[in-house]
């Protein structure tokens, strides 16, 4: 059975003190669901987060990484560096990386390959903008984002991939995709994976939804057949809200 996952993407929020505080609050909360829980703090606080969560079931993920092993890439972070601080999961392809840092499919493909070579798990994000959806291009956009960065992979690589559909128009806007819109896209994605690979892989891959998920709407969204969890931004910055979302399963 495919995994249920709730991951908090903290983005560029929480300094060291706030990271400590939020993690200790999370550790005190009662988790009533069996969903896997992840948090992705900013790079400089990954070591601290790893230490604090060493004996817990909460997994620490990075928000990005570089595709090279090491070298003259000022300001960048490698997979080996992440692993050296206990981080074995990385978010790649977030729409904010695509939009503000010009990360395109060909670059993301290199990052995906490097993460897999380093035996890391990947939460691979994609999603259409409103201008795509408003003219009916959302399926085409999502298909090409997935195809260009992931469809060169071997069958066995898919054990390390989690997909995250994040419609850009729903991120940080308070305007969530309806549960029906999410289900429609998730079913489309699962079918795409089935057609290119096989149903064993498509049935096993977890597909998360991201975009204005809150305690109030999580249950309904997670209730859809092909929605296997969420990638949470704003609501992940508050322990009560985040755990309420986790417990929505
Ligand atoms: P919000 O939950 O703030 O809309 O952000 C979603 C997101 O981008 C998670 O990666």
mmCIF file of N, CA, C and O in Angstrom, residues 43-44 46 62 64-69 73-82:
data_model
loop_
_atom_site.group_PDB
_atom_site.id
_atom_site.type_symbol
_atom_site.label_atom_id
_atom_site.label_comp_id
_atom_site.label_asym_id
_atom_site.label_seq_id
_atom_site.Cartn_x
_atom_site.Cartn_y
_atom_site.Cartn_z
ATOM 1 N N UNK A 43 18.412 25.480 5.028
ATOM 2 C CA UNK A 43 19.691 24.749 5.060
ATOM 3 C C UNK A 43 20.446 24.911 6.377
ATOM 4 O O UNK A 43 20.917 23.940 6.942
ATOM 5 N N UNK A 44 20.571 26.173 6.844
ATOM 6 C CA UNK A 44 21.441 26.405 8.005
ATOM 7 C C UNK A 44 20.927 25.740 9.279
ATOM 8 O O UNK A 44 21.686 25.584 10.227
ATOM 9 N N UNK A 46 19.386 22.651 9.244
ATOM 10 C CA UNK A 46 19.162 21.209 9.030
ATOM 11 C C UNK A 46 19.893 20.360 10.069
ATOM 12 O O UNK A 46 19.363 19.364 10.550
ATOM 13 N N UNK A 62 15.558 18.482 2.945
ATOM 14 C CA UNK A 62 16.098 19.763 2.470
ATOM 15 C C UNK A 62 15.150 20.329 1.418
ATOM 16 O O UNK A 62 14.379 19.590 0.804
ATOM 17 N N UNK A 64 16.155 21.965 -1.290
ATOM 18 C CA UNK A 64 16.800 22.078 -2.599
ATOM 19 C C UNK A 64 18.164 21.431 -2.486
ATOM 20 O O UNK A 64 18.619 21.132 -1.368
ATOM 21 N N UNK A 65 18.857 21.223 -3.594
ATOM 22 C CA UNK A 65 20.277 20.856 -3.582
ATOM 23 C C UNK A 65 20.860 21.094 -4.969
ATOM 24 O O UNK A 65 20.128 21.281 -5.935
ATOM 25 N N UNK A 66 22.179 21.054 -5.047
ATOM 26 C CA UNK A 66 22.844 21.224 -6.337
ATOM 27 C C UNK A 66 23.084 19.859 -6.978
ATOM 28 O O UNK A 66 23.055 18.844 -6.296
ATOM 29 N N UNK A 67 23.315 19.855 -8.290
ATOM 30 C CA UNK A 67 23.497 18.561 -8.966
ATOM 31 C C UNK A 67 24.943 18.069 -8.967
ATOM 32 O O UNK A 67 25.204 16.911 -9.274
ATOM 33 N N UNK A 68 25.885 18.969 -8.626
ATOM 34 C CA UNK A 68 27.298 18.562 -8.702
ATOM 35 C C UNK A 68 27.742 17.931 -7.381
ATOM 36 O O UNK A 68 27.140 18.150 -6.330
ATOM 37 N N UNK A 69 28.818 17.191 -7.469
ATOM 38 C CA UNK A 69 29.367 16.530 -6.278
ATOM 39 C C UNK A 69 29.945 17.576 -5.316
ATOM 40 O O UNK A 69 29.721 17.549 -4.123
ATOM 41 N N UNK A 73 30.804 26.362 -6.969
ATOM 42 C CA UNK A 73 29.396 26.768 -7.122
ATOM 43 C C UNK A 73 29.011 27.567 -5.885
ATOM 44 O O UNK A 73 28.334 27.057 -4.979
ATOM 45 N N UNK A 74 29.489 28.791 -5.837
ATOM 46 C CA UNK A 74 29.315 29.632 -4.650
ATOM 47 C C UNK A 74 27.859 29.663 -4.177
ATOM 48 O O UNK A 74 26.955 29.908 -4.976
ATOM 49 N N UNK A 75 27.699 29.403 -2.909
ATOM 50 C CA UNK A 75 26.358 29.493 -2.319
ATOM 51 C C UNK A 75 25.520 28.238 -2.443
ATOM 52 O O UNK A 75 24.377 28.223 -1.987
ATOM 53 N N UNK A 76 26.065 27.205 -3.058
ATOM 54 C CA UNK A 76 25.257 25.999 -3.283
ATOM 55 C C UNK A 76 25.563 24.898 -2.272
ATOM 56 O O UNK A 76 26.566 24.945 -1.561
ATOM 57 N N UNK A 77 24.696 23.902 -2.219
ATOM 58 C CA UNK A 77 24.776 22.813 -1.241
ATOM 59 C C UNK A 77 24.684 21.483 -1.998
ATOM 60 O O UNK A 77 23.788 21.317 -2.833
ATOM 61 N N UNK A 78 25.571 20.556 -1.684
ATOM 62 C CA UNK A 78 25.565 19.269 -2.406
ATOM 63 C C UNK A 78 24.813 18.195 -1.636
ATOM 64 O O UNK A 78 24.567 18.315 -0.432
ATOM 65 N N UNK A 79 24.531 17.112 -2.348
ATOM 66 C CA UNK A 79 23.853 15.959 -1.728
ATOM 67 C C UNK A 79 24.709 15.385 -0.602
ATOM 68 O O UNK A 79 24.194 15.035 0.464
ATOM 69 N N UNK A 80 26.005 15.299 -0.835
ATOM 70 C CA UNK A 80 26.900 14.735 0.193
ATOM 71 C C UNK A 80 26.853 15.575 1.469
ATOM 72 O O UNK A 80 26.895 15.036 2.568
ATOM 73 N N UNK A 81 26.795 16.892 1.288
ATOM 74 C CA UNK A 81 26.715 17.781 2.462
ATOM 75 C C UNK A 81 25.427 17.526 3.235
ATOM 76 O O UNK A 81 25.431 17.481 4.465
ATOM 77 N N UNK A 82 24.329 17.377 2.502
ATOM 78 C CA UNK A 82 23.042 17.113 3.170
ATOM 79 C C UNK A 82 23.117 15.803 3.944
ATOM 80 O O UNK A 82 22.729 15.732 5.111
#
